[in-house]
mmCIF file with all atom_site columns, C-alpha atoms in Angstrom:
data_model
loop_
_atom_site.group_PDB
_atom_site.id
_atom_site.type_symbol
_atom_site.label_atom_id
_atom_site.label_alt_id
_atom_site.label_comp_id
_atom_site.label_asym_id
_atom_site.label_entity_id
_atom_site.label_seq_id
_atom_site.pdbx_PDB_ins_code
_atom_site.Cartn_x
_atom_site.Cartn_y
_atom_site.Cartn_z
_atom_site.occupancy
_atom_site.B_iso_or_equiv
_atom_site.pdbx_formal_charge
_atom_site.auth_seq_id
_atom_site.auth_comp_id
_atom_site.auth_asym_id
_atom_site.auth_atom_id
_atom_site.pdbx_PDB_model_num
ATOM 1   C CA . UNK E 1 1   ? -3.905  6.946   -12.346 1.00 83.00 ? 1   UNK E CA 1
ATOM 2   C CA . UNK E 1 2   ? -4.417  4.867   -9.236  1.00 96.00 ? 2   UNK E CA 1
ATOM 3   C CA . UNK E 1 3   ? -2.170  1.770   -8.893  1.00 97.00 ? 3   UNK E CA 1
ATOM 4   C CA . UNK E 1 4   ? -3.122  -1.719  -6.976  1.00 98.00 ? 4   UNK E CA 1
ATOM 5   C CA . UNK E 1 5   ? -0.752  -4.230  -5.444  1.00 98.00 ? 5   UNK E CA 1
ATOM 6   C CA . UNK E 1 6   ? -3.605  -7.107  -6.787  1.00 97.00 ? 6   UNK E CA 1
ATOM 7   C CA . UNK E 1 7   ? -4.406  -9.364  -4.007  1.00 96.00 ? 7   UNK E CA 1
ATOM 8   C CA . UNK E 1 8   ? -1.512  -10.335 -2.041  1.00 96.00 ? 8   UNK E CA 1
ATOM 9   C CA . UNK E 1 9   ? -1.618  -14.209 0.072   1.00 93.00 ? 9   UNK E CA 1
ATOM 10  C CA . UNK E 1 10  ? -0.437  -13.394 3.096   1.00 94.00 ? 10  UNK E CA 1
ATOM 11  C CA . UNK E 1 11  ? 0.025   -16.870 5.015   1.00 90.00 ? 11  UNK E CA 1
ATOM 12  C CA . UNK E 1 12  ? 3.159   -18.834 6.052   1.00 84.00 ? 12  UNK E CA 1
ATOM 13  C CA . UNK E 1 13  ? 2.459   -21.999 3.815   1.00 76.00 ? 13  UNK E CA 1
ATOM 14  C CA . UNK E 1 14  ? 3.683   -19.386 1.087   1.00 68.00 ? 14  UNK E CA 1
ATOM 15  C CA . UNK E 1 15  ? 6.579   -17.802 2.675   1.00 75.00 ? 15  UNK E CA 1
ATOM 16  C CA . UNK E 1 16  ? 6.282   -15.549 5.483   1.00 87.00 ? 16  UNK E CA 1
ATOM 17  C CA . UNK E 1 17  ? 3.672   -13.811 6.348   1.00 94.00 ? 17  UNK E CA 1
ATOM 18  C CA . UNK E 1 18  ? 3.167   -10.150 7.177   1.00 96.00 ? 18  UNK E CA 1
ATOM 19  C CA . UNK E 1 19  ? 1.745   -8.500  10.459  1.00 97.00 ? 19  UNK E CA 1
ATOM 20  C CA . UNK E 1 20  ? 2.087   -4.850  9.060   1.00 98.00 ? 20  UNK E CA 1
ATOM 21  C CA . UNK E 1 21  ? 2.224   -3.397  5.578   1.00 98.00 ? 21  UNK E CA 1
ATOM 22  C CA . UNK E 1 22  ? 4.328   -0.196  4.866   1.00 98.00 ? 22  UNK E CA 1
ATOM 23  C CA . UNK E 1 23  ? 3.497   2.313   2.411   1.00 98.00 ? 23  UNK E CA 1
ATOM 24  C CA . UNK E 1 24  ? 6.594   4.282   1.605   1.00 98.00 ? 24  UNK E CA 1
ATOM 25  C CA . UNK E 1 25  ? 6.074   7.839   -0.312  1.00 98.00 ? 25  UNK E CA 1
ATOM 26  C CA . UNK E 1 26  ? 8.653   10.158  -2.053  1.00 97.00 ? 26  UNK E CA 1
ATOM 27  C CA . UNK E 1 27  ? 7.550   13.710  -3.445  1.00 97.00 ? 27  UNK E CA 1
ATOM 28  C CA . UNK E 1 28  ? 10.291  14.616  -5.806  1.00 97.00 ? 28  UNK E CA 1
ATOM 29  C CA . UNK E 1 29  ? 8.224   18.022  -6.779  1.00 97.00 ? 29  UNK E CA 1
ATOM 30  C CA . UNK E 1 30  ? 10.173  20.982  -5.093  1.00 96.00 ? 30  UNK E CA 1
ATOM 31  C CA . UNK E 1 31  ? 6.980   23.224  -5.091  1.00 96.00 ? 31  UNK E CA 1
ATOM 32  C CA . UNK E 1 32  ? 4.145   20.984  -4.777  1.00 96.00 ? 32  UNK E CA 1
ATOM 33  C CA . UNK E 1 33  ? 2.504   18.929  -1.754  1.00 97.00 ? 33  UNK E CA 1
ATOM 34  C CA . UNK E 1 34  ? 1.206   15.481  -2.667  1.00 97.00 ? 34  UNK E CA 1
ATOM 35  C CA . UNK E 1 35  ? -2.147  13.962  -1.885  1.00 97.00 ? 35  UNK E CA 1
ATOM 36  C CA . UNK E 1 36  ? -2.115  10.424  -1.269  1.00 97.00 ? 36  UNK E CA 1
ATOM 37  C CA . UNK E 1 37  ? -5.391  7.919   -1.110  1.00 98.00 ? 37  UNK E CA 1
ATOM 38  C CA . UNK E 1 38  ? -4.971  4.791   0.032   1.00 98.00 ? 38  UNK E CA 1
ATOM 39  C CA . UNK E 1 39  ? -7.408  1.796   0.493   1.00 98.00 ? 39  UNK E CA 1
ATOM 40  C CA . UNK E 1 40  ? -6.054  -1.291  2.177   1.00 98.00 ? 40  UNK E CA 1
ATOM 41  C CA . UNK E 1 41  ? -8.832  -4.311  1.616   1.00 98.00 ? 41  UNK E CA 1
ATOM 42  C CA . UNK E 1 42  ? -7.861  -7.697  3.411   1.00 98.00 ? 42  UNK E CA 1
ATOM 43  C CA . UNK E 1 43  ? -9.708  -11.163 4.117   1.00 97.00 ? 43  UNK E CA 1
ATOM 44  C CA . UNK E 1 44  ? -9.803  -13.543 7.046   1.00 96.00 ? 44  UNK E CA 1
ATOM 45  C CA . UNK E 1 45  ? -10.797 -16.444 4.693   1.00 93.00 ? 45  UNK E CA 1
ATOM 46  C CA . UNK E 1 46  ? -9.836  -15.149 0.988   1.00 87.00 ? 46  UNK E CA 1
ATOM 47  C CA . UNK E 1 47  ? -13.741 -14.956 -0.025  1.00 89.00 ? 47  UNK E CA 1
ATOM 48  C CA . UNK E 1 48  ? -15.106 -11.941 1.785   1.00 94.00 ? 48  UNK E CA 1
ATOM 49  C CA . UNK E 1 49  ? -13.126 -8.939  1.751   1.00 96.00 ? 49  UNK E CA 1
ATOM 50  C CA . UNK E 1 50  ? -13.600 -5.490  3.789   1.00 97.00 ? 50  UNK E CA 1
ATOM 51  C CA . UNK E 1 51  ? -11.847 -2.264  4.080   1.00 98.00 ? 51  UNK E CA 1
ATOM 52  C CA . UNK E 1 52  ? -9.350  -2.330  6.832   1.00 98.00 ? 52  UNK E CA 1
ATOM 53  C CA . UNK E 1 53  ? -8.107  1.200   5.929   1.00 98.00 ? 53  UNK E CA 1
ATOM 54  C CA . UNK E 1 54  ? -9.250  3.917   4.268   1.00 97.00 ? 54  UNK E CA 1
ATOM 55  C CA . UNK E 1 55  ? -7.297  7.379   4.123   1.00 98.00 ? 55  UNK E CA 1
ATOM 56  C CA . UNK E 1 56  ? -5.649  10.468  2.671   1.00 98.00 ? 56  UNK E CA 1
ATOM 57  C CA . UNK E 1 57  ? -2.840  12.181  3.639   1.00 98.00 ? 57  UNK E CA 1
ATOM 58  C CA . UNK E 1 58  ? -0.684  14.894  2.416   1.00 98.00 ? 58  UNK E CA 1
ATOM 59  C CA . UNK E 1 59  ? 3.393   14.373  1.552   1.00 98.00 ? 59  UNK E CA 1
ATOM 60  C CA . UNK E 1 60  ? 4.885   18.082  1.610   1.00 98.00 ? 60  UNK E CA 1
ATOM 61  C CA . UNK E 1 61  ? 7.316   19.023  -1.321  1.00 97.00 ? 61  UNK E CA 1
ATOM 62  C CA . UNK E 1 62  ? 10.897  17.486  -1.676  1.00 98.00 ? 62  UNK E CA 1
ATOM 63  C CA . UNK E 1 63  ? 10.190  15.042  1.567   1.00 98.00 ? 63  UNK E CA 1
ATOM 64  C CA . UNK E 1 64  ? 9.208   11.101  2.473   1.00 98.00 ? 64  UNK E CA 1
ATOM 65  C CA . UNK E 1 65  ? 6.030   9.740   4.568   1.00 98.00 ? 65  UNK E CA 1
ATOM 66  C CA . UNK E 1 66  ? 6.204   6.410   5.667   1.00 98.00 ? 66  UNK E CA 1
ATOM 67  C CA . UNK E 1 67  ? 3.053   4.863   6.951   1.00 98.00 ? 67  UNK E CA 1
ATOM 68  C CA . UNK E 1 68  ? 2.505   1.308   8.649   1.00 98.00 ? 68  UNK E CA 1
ATOM 69  C CA . UNK E 1 69  ? -0.731  -0.683  8.784   1.00 98.00 ? 69  UNK E CA 1
ATOM 70  C CA . UNK E 1 70  ? -1.341  -4.087  10.980  1.00 98.00 ? 70  UNK E CA 1
ATOM 71  C CA . UNK E 1 71  ? -2.855  -6.520  9.004   1.00 97.00 ? 71  UNK E CA 1
ATOM 72  C CA . UNK E 1 72  ? -2.214  -9.992  11.066  1.00 96.00 ? 72  UNK E CA 1
ATOM 73  C CA . UNK E 1 73  ? -4.721  -12.558 10.601  1.00 94.00 ? 73  UNK E CA 1
ATOM 74  C CA . UNK E 1 74  ? -5.623  -11.692 7.094   1.00 96.00 ? 74  UNK E CA 1
ATOM 75  C CA . UNK E 1 75  ? -4.864  -14.421 4.523   1.00 95.00 ? 75  UNK E CA 1
ATOM 76  C CA . UNK E 1 76  ? -5.274  -11.663 1.835   1.00 96.00 ? 76  UNK E CA 1
ATOM 77  C CA . UNK E 1 77  ? -4.906  -8.044  1.572   1.00 97.00 ? 77  UNK E CA 1
ATOM 78  C CA . UNK E 1 78  ? -4.675  -5.682  -1.590  1.00 98.00 ? 78  UNK E CA 1
ATOM 79  C CA . UNK E 1 79  ? -3.479  -2.330  -1.206  1.00 98.00 ? 79  UNK E CA 1
ATOM 80  C CA . UNK E 1 80  ? -4.610  0.458   -3.542  1.00 98.00 ? 80  UNK E CA 1
ATOM 81  C CA . UNK E 1 81  ? -3.032  3.653   -3.917  1.00 98.00 ? 81  UNK E CA 1
ATOM 82  C CA . UNK E 1 82  ? -3.942  7.380   -5.683  1.00 97.00 ? 82  UNK E CA 1
ATOM 83  C CA . UNK E 1 83  ? -1.740  10.334  -6.308  1.00 96.00 ? 83  UNK E CA 1
ATOM 84  C CA . UNK E 1 84  ? -3.145  14.003  -6.555  1.00 94.00 ? 84  UNK E CA 1
ATOM 85  C CA . UNK E 1 85  ? -1.758  17.395  -7.156  1.00 91.00 ? 85  UNK E CA 1
ATOM 86  C CA . UNK E 1 86  ? 1.288   15.389  -8.036  1.00 90.00 ? 86  UNK E CA 1
ATOM 87  C CA . UNK E 1 87  ? 1.410   12.296  -10.493 1.00 87.00 ? 87  UNK E CA 1
ATOM 88  C CA . UNK E 1 88  ? 4.362   9.887   -10.896 1.00 88.00 ? 88  UNK E CA 1
ATOM 89  C CA . UNK E 1 89  ? 7.231   10.019  -11.833 1.00 90.00 ? 89  UNK E CA 1
ATOM 90  C CA . UNK E 1 90  ? 7.255   12.653  -9.459  1.00 95.00 ? 90  UNK E CA 1
ATOM 91  C CA . UNK E 1 91  ? 5.505   10.858  -6.624  1.00 96.00 ? 91  UNK E CA 1
ATOM 92  C CA . UNK E 1 92  ? 6.983   7.230   -5.885  1.00 96.00 ? 92  UNK E CA 1
ATOM 93  C CA . UNK E 1 93  ? 5.198   4.877   -4.238  1.00 97.00 ? 93  UNK E CA 1
ATOM 94  C CA . UNK E 1 94  ? 6.421   1.543   -2.645  1.00 98.00 ? 94  UNK E CA 1
ATOM 95  C CA . UNK E 1 95  ? 4.507   -1.378  -0.585  1.00 98.00 ? 95  UNK E CA 1
ATOM 96  C CA . UNK E 1 96  ? 6.070   -3.585  1.829   1.00 98.00 ? 96  UNK E CA 1
ATOM 97  C CA . UNK E 1 97  ? 5.194   -6.288  4.060   1.00 97.00 ? 97  UNK E CA 1
ATOM 98  C CA . UNK E 1 98  ? 6.908   -6.864  7.646   1.00 97.00 ? 98  UNK E CA 1
ATOM 99  C CA . UNK E 1 99  ? 6.858   -9.820  9.590   1.00 95.00 ? 99  UNK E CA 1
ATOM 100 C CA . UNK E 1 100 ? 5.914   -10.033 13.397  1.00 93.00 ? 100 UNK E CA 1
ATOM 101 C CA . UNK E 1 101 ? 9.736   -9.154  13.602  1.00 94.00 ? 101 UNK E CA 1
ATOM 102 C CA . UNK E 1 102 ? 9.834   -6.132  11.912  1.00 95.00 ? 102 UNK E CA 1
ATOM 103 C CA . UNK E 1 103 ? 11.724  -8.078  9.321   1.00 95.00 ? 103 UNK E CA 1
ATOM 104 C CA . UNK E 1 104 ? 10.927  -7.357  5.241   1.00 95.00 ? 104 UNK E CA 1
ATOM 105 C CA . UNK E 1 105 ? 9.122   -10.170 3.453   1.00 95.00 ? 105 UNK E CA 1
ATOM 106 C CA . UNK E 1 106 ? 10.607  -10.244 0.362   1.00 92.00 ? 106 UNK E CA 1
ATOM 107 C CA . UNK E 1 107 ? 7.819   -11.733 -1.255  1.00 92.00 ? 107 UNK E CA 1
ATOM 108 C CA . UNK E 1 108 ? 5.690   -9.055  -0.089  1.00 96.00 ? 108 UNK E CA 1
ATOM 109 C CA . UNK E 1 109 ? 7.800   -5.857  -1.935  1.00 97.00 ? 109 UNK E CA 1
ATOM 110 C CA . UNK E 1 110 ? 5.939   -3.720  -4.271  1.00 98.00 ? 110 UNK E CA 1
ATOM 111 C CA . UNK E 1 111 ? 7.890   -0.848  -5.802  1.00 96.00 ? 111 UNK E CA 1
ATOM 112 C CA . UNK E 1 112 ? 6.523   1.311   -8.228  1.00 93.00 ? 112 UNK E CA 1
ATOM 113 C CA . UNK E 1 113 ? 7.340   -0.153  -11.281 1.00 94.00 ? 113 UNK E CA 1
ATOM 114 C CA . UNK E 1 114 ? 5.644   -3.879  -9.738  1.00 96.00 ? 114 UNK E CA 1
ATOM 115 C CA . UNK E 1 115 ? 2.171   -1.828  -8.874  1.00 97.00 ? 115 UNK E CA 1
ATOM 116 C CA . UNK E 1 116 ? -0.577  -2.652  -11.213 1.00 97.00 ? 116 UNK E CA 1
ATOM 117 C CA . UNK E 1 117 ? -2.061  0.588   -13.173 1.00 96.00 ? 117 UNK E CA 1
ATOM 118 C CA . UNK E 1 118 ? -5.938  0.752   -12.624 1.00 97.00 ? 118 UNK E CA 1
ATOM 119 C CA . UNK E 1 119 ? -8.548  2.523   -14.350 1.00 96.00 ? 119 UNK E CA 1
ATOM 120 C CA . UNK E 1 120 ? -10.211 3.794   -10.645 1.00 97.00 ? 120 UNK E CA 1
ATOM 121 C CA . UNK E 1 121 ? -10.138 2.751   -6.932  1.00 97.00 ? 121 UNK E CA 1
ATOM 122 C CA . UNK E 1 122 ? -12.480 0.377   -6.006  1.00 96.00 ? 122 UNK E CA 1
ATOM 123 C CA . UNK E 1 123 ? -15.263 1.535   -3.541  1.00 95.00 ? 123 UNK E CA 1
ATOM 124 C CA . UNK E 1 124 ? -14.621 0.943   0.219   1.00 92.00 ? 124 UNK E CA 1
ATOM 125 C CA . UNK E 1 125 ? -16.444 -2.549  1.319   1.00 90.00 ? 125 UNK E CA 1
ATOM 126 C CA . UNK E 1 126 ? -18.036 -3.329  4.541   1.00 77.00 ? 126 UNK E CA 1
#
């Protein structure tokens, strides 16, 4: 089943804005690789969203994968993630916002238990 952060407000008026999003994945399965599908939607004005990133990648058995995505200039974003081949709890996901200095944006930290379960990933937006 896929997960989402839900829409995240990304302005300095509401805390600290993120310039980057980090998706961290841990595959605890000892034999099977996990395929991760990630979509990042963003908006510069909170009304029209576009697909900023759409990708899939493989996390080998018993390993970590950390990926960083540039989102500066967007006032809202959403991250959707899906796992294939290996399912939670054997795959652990986290999404973190980082400011322009590379520091954690506390309000934009989504551990696995804070991600929202959704029935399907959204189709890409132009």
